[in-house]
Short mmCIF file of C-alpha atoms in Angstrom, two decimals:
data_model
loop_
_atom_site.label_atom_id
_atom_site.label_comp_id
_atom_site.label_asym_id
_atom_site.label_seq_id
_atom_site.Cartn_x
_atom_site.Cartn_y
_atom_site.Cartn_z
CA UNK H 1 -107.23 -46.04 13.75
CA UNK H 2 -106.35 -45.52 10.09
CA UNK H 3 -106.89 -41.82 10.14
CA UNK H 4 -104.71 -41.34 13.24
CA UNK H 5 -101.87 -43.35 11.64
CA UNK H 6 -101.94 -41.19 8.50
CA UNK H 7 -101.96 -38.10 10.64
CA UNK H 8 -98.92 -39.41 12.59
CA UNK H 9 -96.94 -40.01 9.38
CA UNK H 10 -97.83 -36.57 8.08
CA UNK H 11 -96.65 -35.21 11.40
CA UNK H 12 -93.30 -37.05 11.01
CA UNK H 13 -92.81 -35.67 7.53
CA UNK H 14 -93.54 -32.18 8.64
CA UNK H 15 -91.12 -32.57 11.56
CA UNK H 16 -88.34 -33.67 9.22
CA UNK H 17 -88.98 -30.78 6.79
CA UNK H 18 -88.99 -28.43 9.69
CA UNK H 19 -85.74 -29.75 11.13
CA UNK H 20 -84.33 -29.37 7.65
CA UNK H 21 -85.28 -25.72 7.54
CA UNK H 22 -83.97 -25.16 11.09
CA UNK H 23 -80.33 -25.55 10.21
CA UNK H 24 -77.88 -23.98 7.81
CA UNK H 25 -74.85 -25.71 6.26
CA UNK H 26 -71.51 -23.93 6.32
CA UNK H 27 -68.50 -24.90 4.24
CA UNK H 28 -64.96 -24.20 5.49
CA UNK H 29 -62.06 -23.07 3.27
CA UNK H 30 -60.89 -26.72 3.02
CA UNK H 31 -64.33 -27.90 1.90
CA UNK H 32 -65.70 -29.53 5.14
CA UNK H 33 -69.35 -29.13 5.89
CA UNK H 34 -70.91 -28.18 9.19
CA UNK H 35 -74.55 -27.87 10.26
CA UNK H 36 -75.61 -25.25 12.69
CA UNK H 37 -78.95 -24.15 14.17
CA UNK H 38 -80.31 -21.34 12.02
CA UNK H 39 -81.71 -19.60 15.07
CA UNK H 40 -78.44 -19.63 16.97
CA UNK H 41 -76.45 -18.61 13.82
CA UNK H 42 -78.76 -15.67 13.19
CA UNK H 43 -78.72 -14.62 16.87
CA UNK H 44 -74.95 -14.86 17.43
CA UNK H 45 -73.50 -13.73 14.07
CA UNK H 46 -74.52 -10.59 12.32
CA UNK H 47 -72.93 -11.76 9.06
CA UNK H 48 -74.86 -15.10 9.09
CA UNK H 49 -78.02 -13.27 10.12
CA UNK H 50 -77.62 -10.98 7.05
CA UNK H 51 -77.03 -13.94 4.71
CA UNK H 52 -80.06 -15.82 6.10
CA UNK H 53 -82.28 -12.74 5.75
CA UNK H 54 -80.89 -11.94 2.35
CA UNK H 55 -81.40 -15.58 1.11
CA UNK H 56 -77.71 -16.01 0.22
CA UNK H 57 -77.54 -19.33 2.20
CA UNK H 58 -76.62 -22.24 -0.01
CA UNK H 59 -78.31 -25.56 0.94
CA UNK H 60 -75.29 -27.45 -0.27
CA UNK H 61 -73.00 -25.56 2.05
CA UNK H 62 -72.47 -21.80 2.24
CA UNK H 63 -68.85 -21.01 1.38
CA UNK H 64 -66.83 -19.42 4.14
CA UNK H 65 -63.49 -19.26 2.35
CA UNK H 66 -61.71 -17.23 5.12
CA UNK H 67 -62.36 -19.83 7.78
CA UNK H 68 -60.54 -23.18 8.14
CA UNK H 69 -62.34 -26.33 9.30
CA UNK H 70 -60.96 -26.39 12.80
CA UNK H 71 -62.06 -22.81 13.46
CA UNK H 72 -65.46 -23.39 11.81
CA UNK H 73 -66.00 -26.50 13.94
CA UNK H 74 -65.32 -24.39 17.06
CA UNK H 75 -67.72 -21.70 15.78
CA UNK H 76 -70.50 -24.27 15.22
CA UNK H 77 -69.69 -25.93 18.55
CA UNK H 78 -69.97 -22.52 20.31
CA UNK H 79 -73.34 -21.76 18.64
CA UNK H 80 -74.76 -25.05 19.66
CA UNK H 81 -73.55 -24.82 23.29
CA UNK H 82 -74.76 -21.27 23.42
CA UNK H 83 -78.25 -22.39 22.27
CA UNK H 84 -78.33 -24.99 25.10
CA UNK H 85 -76.93 -22.86 27.88
CA UNK H 86 -79.11 -21.40 30.66
CA UNK H 87 -78.44 -17.75 31.45
CA UNK H 88 -76.36 -17.51 34.62
CA UNK H 89 -77.81 -16.18 37.85
CA UNK H 90 -75.83 -13.03 37.38
CA UNK H 91 -77.62 -12.25 34.12
CA UNK H 92 -81.20 -12.89 35.34
CA UNK H 93 -80.66 -11.34 38.73
CA UNK H 94 -82.64 -8.23 39.43
CA UNK H 95 -80.12 -6.70 41.78
CA UNK H 96 -78.98 -3.31 40.88
CA UNK H 97 -75.52 -3.27 39.39
CA UNK H 98 -73.57 -0.57 37.64
CA UNK H 99 -70.91 -1.99 35.48
CA UNK H 100 -68.84 0.50 33.59
CA UNK H 101 -66.70 -1.98 31.72
CA UNK H 102 -67.43 -2.14 28.00
CA UNK H 103 -67.60 -5.99 27.97
CA UNK H 104 -69.29 -8.73 29.94
CA UNK H 105 -67.32 -11.38 31.81
CA UNK H 106 -67.41 -14.85 30.19
CA UNK H 107 -69.63 -17.40 31.77
CA UNK H 108 -68.35 -20.61 33.28
CA UNK H 109 -69.05 -22.80 30.22
CA UNK H 110 -67.54 -20.13 27.90
CA UNK H 111 -64.35 -20.11 29.92
CA UNK H 112 -64.14 -23.90 29.66
CA UNK H 113 -64.87 -23.67 26.00
CA UNK H 114 -61.84 -21.44 25.29
CA UNK H 115 -59.58 -23.01 27.90
CA UNK H 116 -59.40 -26.28 26.00
CA UNK H 117 -58.20 -24.57 22.78
CA UNK H 118 -54.64 -24.61 21.55
CA UNK H 119 -52.94 -21.26 20.96
CA UNK H 120 -53.31 -21.44 17.24
CA UNK H 121 -56.90 -22.59 17.51
CA UNK H 122 -57.69 -19.63 19.83
CA UNK H 123 -56.27 -17.07 17.49
CA UNK H 124 -58.00 -18.62 14.51
CA UNK H 125 -61.20 -18.47 16.41
CA UNK H 126 -60.72 -14.77 17.19
CA UNK H 127 -60.35 -14.08 13.46
CA UNK H 128 -63.36 -16.23 12.56
CA UNK H 129 -65.52 -14.54 15.19
CA UNK H 130 -64.40 -11.13 13.85
CA UNK H 131 -65.09 -12.18 10.25
CA UNK H 132 -68.57 -13.48 11.10
CA UNK H 133 -69.51 -10.52 13.35
CA UNK H 134 -69.92 -12.70 16.42
CA UNK H 135 -69.62 -10.06 19.12
CA UNK H 136 -70.05 -12.39 22.08
CA UNK H 137 -67.59 -15.02 20.89
CA UNK H 138 -65.08 -12.25 20.14
CA UNK H 139 -65.55 -11.01 23.65
CA UNK H 140 -64.91 -14.41 25.09
CA UNK H 141 -61.84 -15.26 22.96
CA UNK H 142 -60.23 -11.78 23.43
CA UNK H 143 -60.88 -12.04 27.15
CA UNK H 144 -58.93 -15.31 27.21
CA UNK H 145 -55.95 -13.77 25.35
CA UNK H 146 -55.96 -10.76 27.62
CA UNK H 147 -55.93 -13.09 30.68
CA UNK H 148 -52.82 -14.73 29.23
CA UNK H 149 -51.15 -11.27 29.27
CA UNK H 150 -52.42 -9.93 32.57
CA UNK H 151 -49.70 -9.31 35.17
CA UNK H 152 -47.04 -11.03 33.05
CA UNK H 153 -43.51 -9.86 32.61
CA UNK H 154 -42.47 -8.78 29.05
CA UNK H 155 -40.32 -11.86 28.76
CA UNK H 156 -43.22 -14.14 29.70
CA UNK H 157 -45.47 -12.41 27.13
CA UNK H 158 -42.87 -12.68 24.40
CA UNK H 159 -42.59 -16.34 25.14
CA UNK H 160 -46.32 -17.07 25.10
CA UNK H 161 -46.99 -15.13 21.99
CA UNK H 162 -43.70 -15.85 20.24
CA UNK H 163 -42.65 -12.22 19.88
CA UNK H 164 -39.06 -11.43 19.01
CA UNK H 165 -37.41 -8.67 21.02
CA UNK H 166 -35.80 -6.53 18.33
CA UNK H 167 -34.87 -3.55 20.53
CA UNK H 168 -31.27 -2.51 21.38
CA UNK H 169 -30.39 -2.22 25.02
CA UNK H 170 -30.37 1.63 24.69
CA UNK H 171 -33.90 1.62 23.24
CA UNK H 172 -35.19 -0.58 25.99
CA UNK H 173 -33.72 1.76 28.64
CA UNK H 174 -35.23 4.80 26.89
CA UNK H 175 -38.70 3.27 26.91
CA UNK H 176 -38.40 2.25 30.60
CA UNK H 177 -37.34 5.86 31.46
CA UNK H 178 -40.16 7.45 29.49
CA UNK H 179 -42.90 5.49 31.22
CA UNK H 180 -41.07 4.54 34.44
CA UNK H 181 -44.26 4.44 36.56
CA UNK H 182 -45.41 1.29 34.64
CA UNK H 183 -42.00 -0.42 34.81
CA UNK H 184 -41.05 0.20 38.43
CA UNK H 185 -41.34 -3.39 39.69
CA UNK H 186 -39.24 -5.00 36.95
CA UNK Q 1 -50.58 -11.99 18.04
CA UNK Q 2 -48.61 -9.76 15.67
CA UNK Q 3 -50.52 -11.26 12.70
CA UNK Q 4 -53.89 -10.09 14.01
CA UNK Q 5 -55.46 -7.00 12.50
CA UNK Q 6 -54.81 -3.83 14.62
CA UNK Q 7 -58.46 -3.50 15.66
CA UNK Q 8 -58.39 -7.01 17.21
CA UNK Q 9 -55.15 -6.23 19.01
CA UNK Q 10 -56.95 -3.22 20.50
CA UNK Q 11 -59.98 -5.30 21.42
CA UNK Q 12 -57.67 -7.66 23.34
CA UNK Q 13 -55.59 -4.94 24.99
CA UNK Q 14 -58.37 -2.66 26.28
CA UNK Q 15 -59.40 -5.38 28.69
CA UNK Q 16 -56.10 -5.17 30.51
CA UNK Q 17 -55.24 -2.67 33.35
CA UNK Q 18 -53.53 0.43 31.89
CA UNK Q 19 -50.23 -0.61 33.46
CA UNK Q 20 -50.19 -3.89 31.58
CA UNK Q 21 -51.13 -2.06 28.40
CA UNK Q 22 -48.28 0.42 28.70
CA UNK Q 23 -45.82 -2.35 29.47
CA UNK Q 24 -46.41 -3.97 26.06
CA UNK Q 25 -44.41 -1.01 24.62
CA UNK Q 26 -41.28 -2.92 25.58
CA UNK Q 27 -42.15 -6.23 23.82
CA UNK Q 28 -40.77 -5.32 20.39
CA UNK Q 29 -40.64 -2.37 17.92
CA UNK Q 30 -44.07 -2.95 16.38
CA UNK Q 31 -45.45 -2.73 19.96
CA UNK Q 32 -43.73 0.44 20.89
CA UNK Q 33 -46.71 2.81 20.29
CA UNK Q 34 -49.57 0.33 20.09
CA UNK Q 35 -50.74 1.16 23.60
CA UNK Q 36 -51.32 4.79 22.49
CA UNK Q 37 -54.28 3.74 20.45
CA UNK Q 38 -56.03 1.59 23.04
CA UNK Q 39 -59.19 3.42 24.25
CA UNK Q 40 -61.21 2.81 27.37
CA UNK Q 41 -58.20 2.42 29.62
CA UNK Q 42 -58.68 1.51 33.25
CA UNK Q 43 -55.95 3.67 34.85
CA UNK Q 44 -54.90 3.23 38.43
CA UNK Q 45 -52.17 5.66 39.48
CA UNK Q 46 -51.78 4.90 43.13
CA UNK Q 47 -48.62 5.44 45.18
CA UNK Q 48 -46.39 5.55 42.18
CA UNK Q 49 -42.64 5.58 42.42
CA UNK Q 50 -42.30 7.73 39.38
CA UNK Q 51 -45.05 10.28 39.34
CA UNK Q 52 -43.23 12.55 36.88
CA UNK Q 53 -43.80 10.10 34.03
CA UNK Q 54 -47.60 10.16 34.63
CA UNK Q 55 -47.71 13.42 32.63
CA UNK Q 56 -46.09 11.70 29.58
CA UNK Q 57 -48.53 8.82 29.87
CA UNK Q 58 -51.70 10.91 30.33
CA UNK Q 59 -50.80 13.22 27.40
CA UNK Q 60 -50.16 10.25 25.08
CA UNK Q 61 -52.92 7.79 26.02
CA UNK Q 62 -55.99 7.40 23.80
CA UNK Q 63 -59.41 8.90 24.45
CA UNK Q 64 -61.88 8.15 26.03
CA UNK Q 65 -60.49 6.90 29.34
CA UNK Q 66 -62.78 4.48 31.09
CA UNK Q 67 -61.60 5.09 34.62
CA UNK Q 68 -58.90 7.07 36.27
CA UNK Q 69 -57.91 6.54 39.83
CA UNK Q 70 -55.34 8.96 41.21
CA UNK Q 71 -54.51 8.41 44.84
CA UNK Q 72 -51.51 8.90 47.14
CA UNK Q 73 -49.94 11.84 45.38
CA UNK Q 74 -47.23 13.16 47.64
CA UNK Q 75 -47.80 16.77 48.89
CA UNK Q 76 -44.89 18.30 46.93
CA UNK Q 77 -46.54 17.09 43.71
CA UNK Q 78 -50.04 18.33 44.59
CA UNK Q 79 -49.52 21.12 42.00
CA UNK Q 80 -49.26 18.48 39.25
CA UNK Q 81 -52.61 16.91 40.08
CA UNK Q 82 -54.43 19.80 38.42
CA UNK Q 83 -52.62 19.33 35.15
CA UNK Q 84 -53.01 15.53 35.19
CA UNK Q 85 -56.71 15.83 35.76
CA UNK Q 86 -57.04 18.43 33.04
CA UNK Q 87 -55.29 16.04 30.67
CA UNK Q 88 -57.63 13.24 31.74
CA UNK Q 89 -60.79 15.33 31.69
CA UNK Q 90 -59.89 16.30 28.11
CA UNK Q 91 -60.27 12.58 27.32
CA UNK Q 92 -63.95 12.19 28.45
CA UNK Q 93 -63.43 9.78 31.37
CA UNK Q 94 -66.43 7.77 32.46
CA UNK Q 95 -65.12 7.22 35.92
CA UNK Q 96 -63.00 9.59 37.95
CA UNK Q 97 -61.75 8.82 41.41
CA UNK Q 98 -59.61 11.77 42.44
CA UNK Q 99 -59.69 15.34 43.54
CA UNK Q 100 -61.71 17.42 41.10
CA UNK Q 101 -60.70 20.23 38.72
CA UNK Q 102 -62.37 22.12 36.06
CA UNK Q 103 -64.84 20.43 34.38
CA UNK Q 104 -65.39 20.59 30.62
CA UNK Q 105 -65.06 17.04 29.34
CA UNK Q 106 -66.94 15.47 32.16
CA UNK Q 107 -70.19 15.21 30.25
CA UNK Q 108 -69.64 11.47 29.73
CA UNK Q 109 -68.64 10.80 33.32
CA UNK Q 110 -70.72 7.86 34.70
CA UNK Q 111 -69.02 7.29 38.12
CA UNK Q 112 -67.40 9.77 40.48
CA UNK Q 113 -65.65 8.75 43.62
CA UNK Q 114 -64.12 11.20 45.98
CA UNK Q 115 -62.65 9.67 49.09
CA UNK Q 116 -60.34 11.10 51.71
CA UNK Q 117 -59.96 14.33 49.79
CA UNK Q 118 -58.79 17.57 51.37
CA UNK Q 119 -59.83 20.61 49.44
CA UNK Q 120 -57.60 23.61 49.90
CA UNK Q 121 -59.36 26.05 47.58
CA UNK Q 122 -61.69 28.76 48.93
CA UNK Q 123 -65.33 27.69 48.95
CA UNK Q 124 -64.37 24.38 47.43
CA UNK Q 125 -67.82 22.90 48.10
CA UNK Q 126 -68.96 25.14 45.15
CA UNK Q 127 -66.36 23.35 43.05
CA UNK Q 128 -67.92 20.04 43.88
CA UNK Q 129 -71.39 21.35 43.13
CA UNK Q 130 -70.17 22.66 39.77
CA UNK Q 131 -68.49 19.40 39.04
CA UNK Q 132 -71.76 17.49 39.64
CA UNK Q 133 -73.55 19.93 37.37
CA UNK Q 134 -70.89 19.50 34.60
CA UNK Q 135 -71.48 15.70 34.62
CA UNK Q 136 -75.22 15.23 33.72
CA UNK Q 137 -74.57 11.56 32.91
CA UNK Q 138 -73.33 10.70 36.40
CA UNK Q 139 -74.90 7.40 37.50
CA UNK Q 140 -72.88 6.47 40.60
CA UNK Q 141 -71.51 8.89 43.17
CA UNK Q 142 -69.40 8.19 46.20
CA UNK Q 143 -68.46 11.01 48.62
CA UNK Q 144 -66.49 9.82 51.66
CA UNK Q 145 -64.42 11.59 54.19
CA UNK Q 146 -64.20 14.93 52.40
CA UNK Q 147 -62.79 17.88 54.16
CA UNK Q 148 -63.10 21.48 52.93
CA UNK Q 149 -60.56 23.94 54.16
CA UNK Q 150 -62.12 26.94 55.86
CA UNK Q 151 -60.01 30.01 56.61
CA UNK Q 152 -60.04 31.37 60.16
CA UNK Q 153 -60.94 29.67 63.40
CA UNK Q 154 -63.70 27.25 63.93
CA UNK Q 155 -65.65 28.19 60.71
CA UNK Q 156 -67.71 25.56 58.98
CA UNK Q 157 -68.02 24.94 55.32
CA UNK Q 158 -71.20 26.44 53.77
CA UNK Q 159 -74.39 24.88 52.47
CA UNK Q 160 -74.16 22.87 49.27
CA UNK Q 161 -76.35 20.50 47.42
CA UNK Q 162 -75.65 16.91 46.11
CA UNK Q 163 -77.79 15.98 43.16
CA UNK Q 164 -77.97 14.76 39.58
CA UNK Q 165 -80.58 13.95 37.05
CA UNK Q 166 -79.08 10.59 36.18
CA UNK Q 167 -77.88 9.47 39.58
CA UNK Q 168 -78.98 5.90 40.45
CA UNK Q 169 -76.70 5.18 43.33
CA UNK Q 170 -75.09 7.37 46.01
CA UNK Q 171 -72.85 6.59 48.91
CA UNK Q 172 -72.47 9.51 51.35
CA UNK Q 173 -70.22 9.51 54.34
CA UNK Q 174 -69.68 13.12 55.25
CA UNK Q 175 -69.36 14.93 58.52
CA UNK Q 176 -70.61 18.45 58.99
CA UNK Q 177 -67.36 19.38 60.62
CA UNK Q 178 -65.37 18.53 57.48
CA UNK Q 179 -67.84 18.68 54.59
CA UNK Q 180 -70.20 21.34 55.84
CA UNK Q 181 -74.02 21.49 55.60
CA UNK Q 182 -74.51 19.26 52.61
CA UNK Q 183 -77.98 18.41 51.46
CA UNK Q 184 -79.45 16.09 48.89
CA UNK Q 185 -81.22 17.88 46.06
CA UNK Q 186 -83.01 16.61 43.00
CA UNK Q 187 -82.27 12.89 42.36
CA UNK Q 188 -85.23 11.73 40.27
CA UNK Q 189 -83.68 8.39 39.15
CA UNK Q 190 -82.03 7.39 42.45
CA UNK Q 191 -82.48 3.69 43.21
CA UNK Q 192 -80.00 2.96 45.97
CA UNK Q 193 -78.57 5.14 48.67
CA UNK Q 194 -76.01 4.39 51.43
CA UNK Q 195 -75.91 7.22 53.95
CA UNK Q 196 -73.71 7.37 56.98
CA UNK Q 197 -75.04 9.89 59.55
CA UNK Q 198 -72.75 11.05 62.24
CA UNK Q 199 -73.83 14.44 63.33
CA UNK Q 200 -76.09 15.56 66.15
CA UNK Q 201 -79.63 16.12 65.09
CA UNK Q 202 -79.89 19.80 65.95
CA UNK Q 203 -77.52 20.45 63.05
CA UNK Q 204 -79.22 18.18 60.58
CA UNK Q 205 -82.75 18.14 59.19
CA UNK Q 206 -83.32 14.40 58.83
CA UNK Q 207 -86.85 14.90 57.63
CA UNK Q 208 -85.62 16.97 54.67
CA UNK Q 209 -82.85 14.44 53.94
CA UNK Q 210 -85.13 11.42 53.86
CA UNK Q 211 -87.74 13.34 51.86
CA UNK Q 212 -85.12 13.83 49.21
CA UNK Q 213 -84.26 10.09 49.35
CA UNK Q 214 -87.86 8.86 49.56
CA UNK Q 215 -87.94 7.51 46.06
CA UNK Q 216 -85.19 4.97 46.44
CA UNK Q 217 -85.71 1.20 46.19
CA UNK Q 218 -82.88 0.42 48.63
CA UNK Q 219 -81.79 2.61 51.55
CA UNK Q 220 -78.94 1.76 53.86
CA UNK Q 221 -78.47 4.04 56.84
CA UNK Q 222 -75.43 3.74 59.02
CA UNK Q 223 -74.06 5.61 61.93
CA UNK Q 224 -70.35 5.36 62.63
CA UNK Q 225 -69.72 7.48 65.66
CA UNK Q 226 -72.83 6.74 67.63
CA UNK Q 227 -73.70 10.46 67.76
CA UNK Q 228 -76.87 10.31 65.75
CA UNK Q 229 -80.18 9.96 67.62
CA UNK Q 230 -81.51 6.92 65.99
CA UNK Q 231 -85.06 7.37 67.22
CA UNK Q 232 -85.46 10.47 65.17
CA UNK Q 233 -84.06 8.72 62.14
CA UNK Q 234 -86.48 5.86 62.63
CA UNK Q 235 -89.41 8.32 62.91
CA UNK Q 236 -88.54 10.10 59.71
CA UNK Q 237 -87.93 6.86 57.85
CA UNK Q 238 -91.28 5.37 58.88
CA UNK Q 239 -93.06 8.55 57.94
CA UNK Q 240 -91.55 8.81 54.50
CA UNK Q 241 -90.13 5.72 52.99
CA UNK Q 242 -93.20 4.06 51.56
CA UNK Q 243 -91.49 3.06 48.28
CA UNK Q 244 -88.29 1.51 49.63
CA UNK Q 245 -88.19 -2.24 49.33
CA UNK Q 246 -85.09 -2.63 51.42
CA UNK Q 247 -84.14 -0.51 54.42
CA UNK Q 248 -81.10 -1.46 56.49
CA UNK Q 249 -80.02 0.39 59.53
CA UNK Q 250 -76.72 -0.39 61.25
CA UNK Q 251 -74.77 1.06 64.16
CA UNK Q 252 -77.81 1.64 66.39
CA UNK Q 253 -76.74 3.01 69.77
#
């Protein structure tokens, strides 16, 4: 019927307008534009939540001058994946647990998400997450970096993180003596 | 890594075991003292080969400490334990797994685990009571294989009470012969209790014990030497534990 068709079109228009309002556009330091769900951005980033609430979001792309396009793409990707993920059994379980650690373990998809990143991309993402106040993403990225250090010898860590050993032999010996309990196995 | 702001370096480091954090001091000059500003350390000092340097470490590490485990201290160094624990207690540990000392600084303690501890001090069960009283935020408590020294022949340690206003989980594995006549006192928030009973019933008022534990959601009762009369335990449990959703009993003889 005529009326129904008109109603359907109005519905379509409304949906488009709504979809429009449901995202925010972010602009990287090198001028690339990225769209991200407004709900996920507000939930995962305290800084973006503040900008959305304060009306300082620019429809033509909100400038994030501190964040390069690769890092911003990863941020947006993370937000979208997060919006689609189902809470793991551990999170919804009612079993009594007493975790004294100040951070939560990453979930499987979060591990995969950071595992595929290059070194530089990972460190850029840490800084982007920090800048945007994304506590969970910061947790996940920092966890990954700490995993890369866990149980490694000083030489292995220097190699992975490109740290130059500028100690003299005497200085190294002095530090080993001072805190010998931590260096016994070397 | 070196280019990151210091607070992010800390965020990364505090996830590592304390040993790994300390070992970063050897990477390069900028790293030499970085570990000293990493809070929330998870410290495991077990069977060390160089106990003497534990003092340097504990006096320099940042506060608060998340967890300190101090096990396998050789007898000739037992006198140092007190000073180590005082150093640690001054740094508001949230979890302490070691012989106790004096107790200011334990207000933030969330987990306490005392296992295979021999107490030499006179009336040391009072020490443990005081320690529990000094830690009102204690959520999880494990007391296992504790022996209090009693002077003279054949004496038993005195009566003492295990309790805490925030306790949600307790694990008790204590023999009267070693740990004396312990009782469970006020535990208004207790949700889960594991209790191993191993004393003959004439010495132990099970009715009183299970009354104290009657509010828990999960109760596990074990019996490791087969000396407990299970029938009496069953009767007490069926009379009292209306609220428990899970009751497990093992080691029935």
